[in-house]
PDB file of C-alpha atoms in Angstrom:
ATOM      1  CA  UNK A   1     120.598  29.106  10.719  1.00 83.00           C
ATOM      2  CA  UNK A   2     119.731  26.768  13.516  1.00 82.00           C
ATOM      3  CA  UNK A   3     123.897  26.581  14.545  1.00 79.00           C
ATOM      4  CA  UNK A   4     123.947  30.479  14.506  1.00 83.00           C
ATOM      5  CA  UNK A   5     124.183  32.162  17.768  1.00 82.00           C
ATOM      6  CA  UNK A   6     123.732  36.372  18.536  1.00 84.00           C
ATOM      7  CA  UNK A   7     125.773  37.540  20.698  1.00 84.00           C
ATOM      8  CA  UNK A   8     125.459  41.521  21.502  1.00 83.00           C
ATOM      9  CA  UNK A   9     127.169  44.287  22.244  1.00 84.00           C
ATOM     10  CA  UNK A  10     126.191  46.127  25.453  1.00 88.00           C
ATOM     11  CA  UNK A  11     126.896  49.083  27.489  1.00 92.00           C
ATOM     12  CA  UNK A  12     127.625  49.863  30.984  1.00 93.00           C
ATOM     13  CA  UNK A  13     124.546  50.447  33.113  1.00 94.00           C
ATOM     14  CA  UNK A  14     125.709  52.300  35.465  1.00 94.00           C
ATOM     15  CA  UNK A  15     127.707  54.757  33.032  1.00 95.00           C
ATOM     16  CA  UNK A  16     124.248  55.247  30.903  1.00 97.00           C
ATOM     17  CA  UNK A  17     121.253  55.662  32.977  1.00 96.00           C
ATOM     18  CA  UNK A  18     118.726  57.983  33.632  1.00 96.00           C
ATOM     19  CA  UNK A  19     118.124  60.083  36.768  1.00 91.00           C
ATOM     20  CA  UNK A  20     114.817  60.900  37.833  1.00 85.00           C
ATOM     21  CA  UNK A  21     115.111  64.583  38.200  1.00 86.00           C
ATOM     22  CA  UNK A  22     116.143  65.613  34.792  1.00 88.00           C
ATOM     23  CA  UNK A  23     114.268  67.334  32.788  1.00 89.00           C
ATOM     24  CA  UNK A  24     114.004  65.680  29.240  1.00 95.00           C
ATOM     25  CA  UNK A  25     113.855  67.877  26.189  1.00 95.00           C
ATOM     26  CA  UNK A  26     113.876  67.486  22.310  1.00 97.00           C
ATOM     27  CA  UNK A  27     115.272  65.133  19.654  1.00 98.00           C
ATOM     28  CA  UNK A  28     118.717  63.518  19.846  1.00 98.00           C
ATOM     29  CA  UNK A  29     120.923  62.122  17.300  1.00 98.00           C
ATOM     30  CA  UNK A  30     124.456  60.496  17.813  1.00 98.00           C
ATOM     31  CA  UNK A  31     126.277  59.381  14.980  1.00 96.00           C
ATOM     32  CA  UNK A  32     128.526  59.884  12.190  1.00 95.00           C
ATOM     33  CA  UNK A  33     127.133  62.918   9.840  1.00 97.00           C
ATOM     34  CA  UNK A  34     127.439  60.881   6.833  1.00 96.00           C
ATOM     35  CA  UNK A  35     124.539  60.383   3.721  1.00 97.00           C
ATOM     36  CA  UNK A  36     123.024  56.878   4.841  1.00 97.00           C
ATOM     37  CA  UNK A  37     122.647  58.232   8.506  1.00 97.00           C
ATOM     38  CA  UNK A  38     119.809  60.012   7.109  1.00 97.00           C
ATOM     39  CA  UNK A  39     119.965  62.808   9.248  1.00 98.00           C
ATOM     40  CA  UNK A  40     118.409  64.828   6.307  1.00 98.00           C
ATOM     41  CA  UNK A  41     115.361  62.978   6.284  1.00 98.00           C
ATOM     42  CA  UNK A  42     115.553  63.771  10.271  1.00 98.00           C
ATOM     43  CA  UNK A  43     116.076  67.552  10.079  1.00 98.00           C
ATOM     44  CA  UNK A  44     112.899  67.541   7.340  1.00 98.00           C
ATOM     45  CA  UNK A  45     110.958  65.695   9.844  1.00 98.00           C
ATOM     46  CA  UNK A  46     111.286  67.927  12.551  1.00 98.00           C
ATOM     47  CA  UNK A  47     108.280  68.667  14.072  1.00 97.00           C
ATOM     48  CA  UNK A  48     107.261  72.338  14.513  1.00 94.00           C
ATOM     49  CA  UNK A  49     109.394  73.903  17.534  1.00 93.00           C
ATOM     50  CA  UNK A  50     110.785  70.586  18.024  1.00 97.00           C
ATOM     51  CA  UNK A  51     114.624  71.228  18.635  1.00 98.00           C
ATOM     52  CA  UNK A  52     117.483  68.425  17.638  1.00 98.00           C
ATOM     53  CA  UNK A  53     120.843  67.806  18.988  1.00 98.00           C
ATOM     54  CA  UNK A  54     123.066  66.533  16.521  1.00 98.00           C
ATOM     55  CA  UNK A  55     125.966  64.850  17.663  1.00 98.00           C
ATOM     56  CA  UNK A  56     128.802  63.564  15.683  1.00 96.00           C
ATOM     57  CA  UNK A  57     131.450  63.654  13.322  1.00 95.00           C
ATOM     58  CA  UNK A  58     132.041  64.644   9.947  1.00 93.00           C
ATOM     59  CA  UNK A  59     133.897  64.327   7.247  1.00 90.00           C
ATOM     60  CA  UNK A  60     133.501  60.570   6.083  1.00 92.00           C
ATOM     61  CA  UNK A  61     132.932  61.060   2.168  1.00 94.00           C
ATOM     62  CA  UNK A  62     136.000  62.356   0.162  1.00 92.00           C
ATOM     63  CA  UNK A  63     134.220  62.306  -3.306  1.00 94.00           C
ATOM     64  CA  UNK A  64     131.391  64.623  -4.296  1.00 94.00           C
ATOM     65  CA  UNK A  65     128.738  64.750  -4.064  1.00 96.00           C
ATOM     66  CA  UNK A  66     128.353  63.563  -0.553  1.00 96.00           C
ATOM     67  CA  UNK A  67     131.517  65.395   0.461  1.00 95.00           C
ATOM     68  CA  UNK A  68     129.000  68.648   0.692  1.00 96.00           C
ATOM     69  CA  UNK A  69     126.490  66.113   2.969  1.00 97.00           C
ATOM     70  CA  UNK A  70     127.452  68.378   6.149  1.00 96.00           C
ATOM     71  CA  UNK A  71     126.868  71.509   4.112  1.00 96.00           C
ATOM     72  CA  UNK A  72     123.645  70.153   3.236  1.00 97.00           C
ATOM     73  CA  UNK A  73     122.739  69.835   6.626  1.00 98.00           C
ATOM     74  CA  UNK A  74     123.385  72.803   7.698  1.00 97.00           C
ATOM     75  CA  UNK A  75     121.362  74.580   4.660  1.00 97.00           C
ATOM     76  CA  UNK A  76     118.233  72.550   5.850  1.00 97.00           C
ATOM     77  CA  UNK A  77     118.569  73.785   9.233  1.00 97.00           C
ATOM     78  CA  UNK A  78     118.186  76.774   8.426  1.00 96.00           C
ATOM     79  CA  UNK A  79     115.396  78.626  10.639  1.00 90.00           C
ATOM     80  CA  UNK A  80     114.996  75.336  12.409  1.00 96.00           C
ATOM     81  CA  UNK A  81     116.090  74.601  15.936  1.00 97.00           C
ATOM     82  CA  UNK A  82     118.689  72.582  15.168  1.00 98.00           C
ATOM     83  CA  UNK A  83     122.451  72.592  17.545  1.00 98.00           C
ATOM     84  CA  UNK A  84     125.320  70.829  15.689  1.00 98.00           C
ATOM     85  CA  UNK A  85     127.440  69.955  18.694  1.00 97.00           C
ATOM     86  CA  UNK A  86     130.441  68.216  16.486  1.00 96.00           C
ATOM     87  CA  UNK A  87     132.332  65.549  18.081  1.00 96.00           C
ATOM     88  CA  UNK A  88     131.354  64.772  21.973  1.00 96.00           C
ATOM     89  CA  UNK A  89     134.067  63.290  23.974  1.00 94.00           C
ATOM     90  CA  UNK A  90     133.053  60.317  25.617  1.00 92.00           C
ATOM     91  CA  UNK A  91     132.442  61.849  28.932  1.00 94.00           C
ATOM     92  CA  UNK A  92     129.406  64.104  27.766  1.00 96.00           C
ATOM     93  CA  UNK A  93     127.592  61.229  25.728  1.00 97.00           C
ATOM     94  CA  UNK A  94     126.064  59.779  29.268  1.00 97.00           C
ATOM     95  CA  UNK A  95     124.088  63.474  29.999  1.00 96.00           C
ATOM     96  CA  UNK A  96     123.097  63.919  26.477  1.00 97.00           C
ATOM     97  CA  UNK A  97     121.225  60.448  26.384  1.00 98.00           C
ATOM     98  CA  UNK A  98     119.381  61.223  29.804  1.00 96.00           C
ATOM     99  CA  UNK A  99     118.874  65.055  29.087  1.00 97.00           C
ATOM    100  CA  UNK A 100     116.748  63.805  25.570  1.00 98.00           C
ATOM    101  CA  UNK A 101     113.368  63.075  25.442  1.00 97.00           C
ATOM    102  CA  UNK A 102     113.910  61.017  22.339  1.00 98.00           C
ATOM    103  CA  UNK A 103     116.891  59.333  20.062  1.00 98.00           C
ATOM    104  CA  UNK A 104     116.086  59.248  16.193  1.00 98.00           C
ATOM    105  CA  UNK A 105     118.083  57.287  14.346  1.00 98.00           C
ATOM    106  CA  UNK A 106     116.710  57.546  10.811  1.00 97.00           C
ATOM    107  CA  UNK A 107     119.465  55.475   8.698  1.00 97.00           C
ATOM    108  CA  UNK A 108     118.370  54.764   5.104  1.00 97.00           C
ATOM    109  CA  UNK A 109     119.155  52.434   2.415  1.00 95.00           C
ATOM    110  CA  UNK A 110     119.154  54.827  -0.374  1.00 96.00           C
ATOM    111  CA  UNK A 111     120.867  58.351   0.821  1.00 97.00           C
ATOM    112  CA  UNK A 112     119.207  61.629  -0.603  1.00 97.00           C
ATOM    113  CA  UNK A 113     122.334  61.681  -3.488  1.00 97.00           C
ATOM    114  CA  UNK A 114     120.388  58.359  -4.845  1.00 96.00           C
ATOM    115  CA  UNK A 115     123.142  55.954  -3.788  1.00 95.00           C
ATOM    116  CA  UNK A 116     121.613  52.508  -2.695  1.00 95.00           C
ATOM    117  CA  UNK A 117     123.970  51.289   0.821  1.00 94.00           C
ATOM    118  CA  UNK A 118     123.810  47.562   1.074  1.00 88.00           C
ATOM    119  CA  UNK A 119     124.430  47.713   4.963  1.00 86.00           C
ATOM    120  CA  UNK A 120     123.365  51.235   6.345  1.00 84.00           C
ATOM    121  CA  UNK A 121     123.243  49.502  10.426  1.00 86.00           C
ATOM    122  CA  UNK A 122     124.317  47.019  11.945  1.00 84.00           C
ATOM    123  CA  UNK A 123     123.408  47.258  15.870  1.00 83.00           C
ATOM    124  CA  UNK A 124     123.354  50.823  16.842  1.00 85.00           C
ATOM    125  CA  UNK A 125     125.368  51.565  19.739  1.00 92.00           C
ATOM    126  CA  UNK A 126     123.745  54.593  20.131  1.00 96.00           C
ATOM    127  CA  UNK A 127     120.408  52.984  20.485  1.00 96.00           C
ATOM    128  CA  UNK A 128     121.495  50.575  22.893  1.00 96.00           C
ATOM    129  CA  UNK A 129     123.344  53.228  25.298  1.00 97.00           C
ATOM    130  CA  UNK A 130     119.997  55.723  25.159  1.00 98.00           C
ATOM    131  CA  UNK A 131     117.865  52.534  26.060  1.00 97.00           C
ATOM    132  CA  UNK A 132     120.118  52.092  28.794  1.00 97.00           C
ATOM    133  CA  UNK A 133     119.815  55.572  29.938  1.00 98.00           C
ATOM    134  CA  UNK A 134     115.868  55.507  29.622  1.00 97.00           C
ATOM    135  CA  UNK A 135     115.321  57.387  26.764  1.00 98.00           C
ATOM    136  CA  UNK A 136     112.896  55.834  23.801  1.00 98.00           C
ATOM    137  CA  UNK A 137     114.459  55.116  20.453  1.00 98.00           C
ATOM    138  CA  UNK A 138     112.589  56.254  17.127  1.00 98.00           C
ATOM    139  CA  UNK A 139     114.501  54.133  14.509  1.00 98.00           C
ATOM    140  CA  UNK A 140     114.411  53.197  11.166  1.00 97.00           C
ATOM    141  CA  UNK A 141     113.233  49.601  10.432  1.00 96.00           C
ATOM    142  CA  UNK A 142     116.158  48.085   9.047  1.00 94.00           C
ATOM    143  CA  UNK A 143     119.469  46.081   9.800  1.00 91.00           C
ATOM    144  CA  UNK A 144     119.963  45.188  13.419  1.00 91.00           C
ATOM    145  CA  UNK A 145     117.426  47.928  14.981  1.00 95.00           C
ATOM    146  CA  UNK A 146     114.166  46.140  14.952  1.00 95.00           C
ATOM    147  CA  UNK A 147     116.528  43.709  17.236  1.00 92.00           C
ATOM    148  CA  UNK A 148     117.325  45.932  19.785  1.00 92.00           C
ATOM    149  CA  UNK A 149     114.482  48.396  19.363  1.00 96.00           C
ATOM    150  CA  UNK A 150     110.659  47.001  19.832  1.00 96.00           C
ATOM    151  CA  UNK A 151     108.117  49.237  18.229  1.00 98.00           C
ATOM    152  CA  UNK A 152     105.287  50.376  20.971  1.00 97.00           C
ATOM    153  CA  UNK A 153     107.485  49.063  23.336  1.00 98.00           C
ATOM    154  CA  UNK A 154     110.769  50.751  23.730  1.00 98.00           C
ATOM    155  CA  UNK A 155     110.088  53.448  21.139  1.00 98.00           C
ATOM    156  CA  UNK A 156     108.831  52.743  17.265  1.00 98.00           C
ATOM    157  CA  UNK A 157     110.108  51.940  14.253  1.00 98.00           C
ATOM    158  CA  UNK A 158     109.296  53.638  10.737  1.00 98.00           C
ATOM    159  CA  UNK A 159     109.784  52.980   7.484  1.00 98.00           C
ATOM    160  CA  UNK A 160     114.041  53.805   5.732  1.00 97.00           C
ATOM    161  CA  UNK A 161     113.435  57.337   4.078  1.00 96.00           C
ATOM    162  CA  UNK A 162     109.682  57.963   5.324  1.00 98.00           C
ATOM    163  CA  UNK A 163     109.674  61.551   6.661  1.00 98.00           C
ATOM    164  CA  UNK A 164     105.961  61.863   7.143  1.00 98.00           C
ATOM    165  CA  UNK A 165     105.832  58.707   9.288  1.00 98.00           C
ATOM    166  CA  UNK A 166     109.256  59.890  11.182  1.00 98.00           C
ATOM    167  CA  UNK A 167     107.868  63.162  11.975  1.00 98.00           C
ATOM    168  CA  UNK A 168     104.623  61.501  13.417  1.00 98.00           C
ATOM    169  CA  UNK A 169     106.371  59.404  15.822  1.00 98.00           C
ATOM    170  CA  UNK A 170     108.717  62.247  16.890  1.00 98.00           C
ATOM    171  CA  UNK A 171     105.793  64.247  17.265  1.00 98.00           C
ATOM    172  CA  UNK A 172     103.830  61.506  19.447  1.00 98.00           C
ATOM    173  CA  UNK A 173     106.550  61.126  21.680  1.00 98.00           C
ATOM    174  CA  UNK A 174     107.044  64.626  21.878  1.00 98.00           C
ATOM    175  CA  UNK A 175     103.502  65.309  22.700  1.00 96.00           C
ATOM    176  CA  UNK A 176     103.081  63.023  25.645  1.00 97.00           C
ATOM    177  CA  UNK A 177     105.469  62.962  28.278  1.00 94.00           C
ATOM    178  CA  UNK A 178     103.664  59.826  29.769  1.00 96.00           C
ATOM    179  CA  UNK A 179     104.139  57.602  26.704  1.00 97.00           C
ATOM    180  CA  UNK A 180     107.888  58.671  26.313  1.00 96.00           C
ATOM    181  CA  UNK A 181     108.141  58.371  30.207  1.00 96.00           C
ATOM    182  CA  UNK A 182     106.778  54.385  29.908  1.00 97.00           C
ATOM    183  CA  UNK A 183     108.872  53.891  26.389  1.00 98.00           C
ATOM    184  CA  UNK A 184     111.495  55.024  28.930  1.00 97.00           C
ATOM    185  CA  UNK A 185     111.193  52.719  31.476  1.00 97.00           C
ATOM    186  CA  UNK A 186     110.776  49.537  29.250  1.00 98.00           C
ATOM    187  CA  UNK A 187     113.861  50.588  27.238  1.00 98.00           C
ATOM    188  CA  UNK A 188     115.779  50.844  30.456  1.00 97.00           C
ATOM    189  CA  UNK A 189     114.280  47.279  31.692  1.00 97.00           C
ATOM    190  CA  UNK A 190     114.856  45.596  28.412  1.00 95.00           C
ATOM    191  CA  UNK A 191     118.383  46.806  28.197  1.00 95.00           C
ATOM    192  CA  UNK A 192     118.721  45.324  31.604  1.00 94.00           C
ATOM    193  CA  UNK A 193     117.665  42.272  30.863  1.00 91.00           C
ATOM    194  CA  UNK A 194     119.325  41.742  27.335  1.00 89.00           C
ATOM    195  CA  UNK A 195     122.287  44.261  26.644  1.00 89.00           C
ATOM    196  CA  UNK A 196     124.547  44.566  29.513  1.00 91.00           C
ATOM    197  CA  UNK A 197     128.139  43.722  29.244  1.00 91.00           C
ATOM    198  CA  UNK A 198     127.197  40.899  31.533  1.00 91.00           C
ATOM    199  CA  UNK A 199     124.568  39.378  29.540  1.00 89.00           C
ATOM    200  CA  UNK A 200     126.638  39.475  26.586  1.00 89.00           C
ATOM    201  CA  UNK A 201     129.451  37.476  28.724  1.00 91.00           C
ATOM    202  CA  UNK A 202     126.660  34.733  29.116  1.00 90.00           C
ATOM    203  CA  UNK A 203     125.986  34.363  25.617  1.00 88.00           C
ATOM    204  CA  UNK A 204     129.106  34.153  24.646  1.00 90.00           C
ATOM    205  CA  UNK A 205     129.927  31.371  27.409  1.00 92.00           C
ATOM    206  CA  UNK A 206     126.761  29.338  26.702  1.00 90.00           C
ATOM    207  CA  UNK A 207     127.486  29.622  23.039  1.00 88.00           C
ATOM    208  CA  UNK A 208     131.373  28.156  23.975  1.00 90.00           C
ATOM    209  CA  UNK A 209     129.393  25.606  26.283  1.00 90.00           C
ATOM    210  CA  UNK A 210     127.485  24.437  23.512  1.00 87.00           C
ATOM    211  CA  UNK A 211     130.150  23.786  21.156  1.00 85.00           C
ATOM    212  CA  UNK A 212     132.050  21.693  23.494  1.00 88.00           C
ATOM    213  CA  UNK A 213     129.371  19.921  25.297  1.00 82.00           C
ATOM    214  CA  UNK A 214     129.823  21.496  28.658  1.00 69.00           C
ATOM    215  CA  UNK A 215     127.164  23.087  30.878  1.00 67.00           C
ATOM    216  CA  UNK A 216     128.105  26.735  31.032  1.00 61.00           C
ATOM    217  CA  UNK A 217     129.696  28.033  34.780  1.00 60.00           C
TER     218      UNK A 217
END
């Protein structure tokens, strides 16, 4: 462990970023609509007249059950204010992330069909590019999240599967436009200082430096 160096992915901070005059609304998700996204446990968290924009594609799982996972979805919205947008092109993503008062990202180790997923997340690019555009992350505690993602700081983090605990931090960002406004602004300042394509370039050269034994340029 003590040779083992992290070396991020970024984004590009001028591409995601927020702009002071938009008006922030609801609950955003960005991802692929598959079981260990959790975006079940998401919909079932949904605070009352809380709306959710779900973004991403489906189709993933070829064997039942979880083949009827975007189905399932769409029965749970039901008389909920949930928008399944499909598959953004890359252009829209930038809006989406500054237009949201909040991205969940509720990934879970054990999917609602029972299945147990060894590695549910990795980073989350997702979480990195709405930190970038100043818009607090409510993420489950697991895989590389709690990395990128500082709980009270730059949004919170809650329990894999726990919809009751979820749906209270949705809610408390929700509810006060100051807290999500200062989760905002340290998301945007952390991702500044620690996710930018640049600062990934230094890593990796200071990492390279090390190896050979040469102060990095």
């Amino acid at each position: 462990a003590s040779r083992t160096r992290v070396v991020y992915g970024g984004a590009d901070p001028a591409r995601f970023s927020p702009h002071p005059e938009t008006t922030r609304r609801g609950i955003l998700f960005v991802g692929r609509l598959t079981p260990h996204k959790g975006v079940d446990r998401l919909i079932e968290a949904l605070p009352p007249d809380a709306g959710l924009r779900v973004v991403g594609s489906a189709g993933h799982d070829r064997d039942p059950p979880e083949r009827e996972y975007p189905k399932l979805l769409r029965r749970l919205a039901a008389q909920r204010h949930v928008n399944f947008l499909g598959v953004v092109p890359e252009p829209g993503l930038p809006s989406l992330y500054r237009n949201a008062q909040v991205l969940a990202l509720p990934s879970v180790q054990r999917t609602c069909y029972g299945r147990e997923v060894e590695i549910s997340e990795l980073l989350g690019l997702a979480a990195i590019e709405a930190m970038a555009s100043g818009t607090p992350v409510v993420a489950s505690r697991l895989g590389g999240l709690p990395e990128v993602v500082e709980d009270g700081v730059t949004g919170f983090l809650v329990e894999p599967g726990n919809v009751n605990e979820l749906r209270a931090r949705l809610a408390q960002v929700l509810g006060d436009r100051g807290l999500a406004a200062r989760l905002g602004r340290n998301a945007r300042e952390r991702f500044l200082e620690r996710i930018t394509w640049e600062a990934s370039d230094e890593r990796c050269l200071a990492a390279y430096s090390e190896l050979v034994g040469t102060p990095a340029r």
